[in-house]
C-alpha cells in the first residue's frame, strides 16, 4: 500500500511530461520568442512519446494506475494530437497577437490529463485526469480574449463541463455505495458475482456514466455545446478538442463499460445503441445545412462519435480494437481538415465560410487535393483510411449481432457524403470569386498537412500494421 | 429517534437553504444564505462521524471560498444585477425536469443495497484520530490522485491568470 520507488516506472512518461511542463512554465518567463517555447513543448511531447513506448506493463499506486498496451495506444493518439496542434498553433496566434507561452503549457497539461484517463485503474484517478484535461481545455477555448465568440465558447464549455462532472461524481458515489470500491477491477469482480445485477441503483449509476462520457465525446443528446464551442474557439484549439477529449472519452468508456461493467452488458449496450443512432442522425443531418466550415466539421465530429460508439456497443475485444483503430484514423483525417482551414486563414481575418472554398482547385491545386483526400476519408470512401476505420467497426458490430445499427450507420454515412462532397464540388467545379491571399504560409502547418495526408493515404492502402496493433492492444479486454 | 430528528432537520434545511441561494435576486444575499448552507452540510458530516470533514467544510468552504465569493460579488454592479431578469424563459421546463429526475432517483434509492464496508471503521478512526486516518489514506492508497489534484489546481491558477490578468499586447 505504501509508496514504492518501483511504482514510478509505470508513470515515467507522465512524470516526465509534468515536470518538463512545469519547468517550461518557469523558463517561459525569460523566453521572449514564443517560437522557442513551441519547439521546446514539441520536444517534451517527443520525449514523452519515446518513454511511452517503453513503459512496463502492470499496475501501480495500489491499483490507481494501470499501464497496459491499451493505455499506450491511446497515449500515442493523444501525443500525436498534441504534436500536430503545437505545430499549427504558432502562426495562427501570432497573426492575432495572442501568442503566449502558457498556451503550450496548458496544451501539455491537457494531454497529461488524457494520458492519466487512459491508464486509470480507479474511478478516482479517472475523475482527476478528466478534470485536468477539461480545466486546461476550458482555458484554451477562451484564449482569444478579445474575441467575444471565444469568450462565449469558453464559458459554455465550462458550465456544461461542470454539469457533466456532477453527473460523473454522482455515478461514482452510487457505484462506491453498491460495491464498496472505486477500483475498476474490484467493481468488475463485485458485479461479476451477480448479486446486484439489474438493481435500479446500478442502472441509475450506468445512466450517470453514460451522460458524463456522452458529454465528453459529444454524443447526442449531450452534444448541444459542441457546435458553439467548436465555432467560437480558436481553430487550432478546435482541432485539438475535436480529437483529444473525444478519444480520451472513448478510452475511459471502454475501460468502464466493457471491462468494469462487463456483467451489465445488456443494460449499457442498449442505452449506448440508442445514443449512437441518435448521434449519427443529429450529426449528419444537422451538418447538411451548415454554411460555416467549422460548424460543419463540429457536426461531423458529433457524427463520428456515433460511429465510434458502435465499437463500444459491441462489447467485445474486437469492437474495442475497431474503436481504437477508428480513433487513430479520425485523429489524422479530422486534424488534417482543420489544418487546411488554418493554412488558408487570411492573416487573422479568418477563413470559415464554405464559400471561401469556391474554386480552390484553380488558385491552390495542391491544398485543394489534400482537402479532397480528407473529405473522402471523413465520408468513408475507399481507398482512404476513413473507409478502413468504418469497415472494421461495422464488421465488429455484425459479429456481435448488432446488424440494425450497422444498417443505420450505412444510411447516415451515405447522407454524410452529401456535405463532405459539397466541399469538393465547391473546390473543383466552381470558379473562384476571389484570390485567396496567403501572405504568410507557415511551413509548420504544411508539415502537418503532409503528415496527416500521408497517414490518411498510407493507412488506407496498408491498414495491416495499424489494425494488428489495435487488435493486440485491445487484447486486455476479454471476449 | 433523536438522531433521525437531527438528520431530518439538517437534510430539510440543506434543501431549503439551497433554494434560497438560487432564488435571491441580490447576489450578496445568495452568498450569505450559502454560508448558512455550508454550516448545515457540516452538520450532516458530523452525523456521519466525519468530524475532520466537518471542520474542513467550515474552514475551507465557509471560511475561505465564501469570502472569495463575496469579493467577486462586490465587483459586480449590484444595482444593475438586481434590475435584470433572473431566469431565462424556459425555467418551468427546467423545474419540471429537475422534479422528474428527483422523483426517479428517490424511487431508485429504495432498492439500494450497501456493498461491503471498507477497512476504515469507527474503532480504527478512534484509535488513529481523524486527521491520522485521512492523512494515512491520502499519502498511501490515494497518493497518486492526491498529486494529480495538485496539478489540477496549478492549471486553475495558470488559467485564471491568463484569462483575467495577462496584459493584451497591442
Coordinates of C-alpha atoms in Angstrom, one line a residue, chain B residues 9-21 24 28-45 54 57-58 61-63 66-67 69-70:
Chain B
X9 CA -33.7 18.9 10.3
X10 CA -30.3 19.1 8.6
X11 CA -31.5 17.5 5.4
X12 CA -34.6 19.7 5.1
X13 CA -32.5 22.8 6.0
X14 CA -29.9 22.0 3.3
X15 CA -32.7 21.7 0.6
X16 CA -34.5 24.8 1.8
X17 CA -31.3 26.9 2.0
X18 CA -30.2 25.7 -1.4
X19 CA -33.5 27.0 -2.8
X20 CA -32.9 30.3 -1.0
X21 CA -29.4 30.6 -2.6
X24 CA -32.4 35.5 -4.2
X28 CA -24.9 39.2 -1.6
X29 CA -28.0 37.7 0.0
X30 CA -27.3 34.5 -2.0
X31 CA -23.8 34.2 -0.7
X32 CA -25.0 34.8 2.9
X33 CA -27.6 32.1 2.5
X34 CA -24.9 29.9 1.2
X35 CA -22.9 30.4 4.3
X36 CA -25.8 29.0 6.4
X37 CA -26.0 26.2 3.9
X38 CA -22.3 25.3 4.4
X39 CA -22.9 25.1 8.2
X40 CA -25.7 22.7 7.8
X41 CA -23.7 20.5 5.4
X42 CA -21.0 20.4 8.1
X43 CA -23.8 19.3 10.5
X44 CA -24.5 16.3 8.2
X45 CA -20.8 15.4 8.1
X54 CA -17.0 18.9 9.1
X57 CA -16.1 22.2 5.3
X58 CA -16.2 25.1 7.7
X61 CA -15.7 26.5 2.3
X62 CA -17.3 28.8 4.8
X63 CA -14.1 30.5 5.7
X66 CA -17.1 32.1 0.6
X67 CA -15.1 35.1 1.4
X69 CA -17.2 34.7 -3.5
X70 CA -18.1 37.8 -1.6

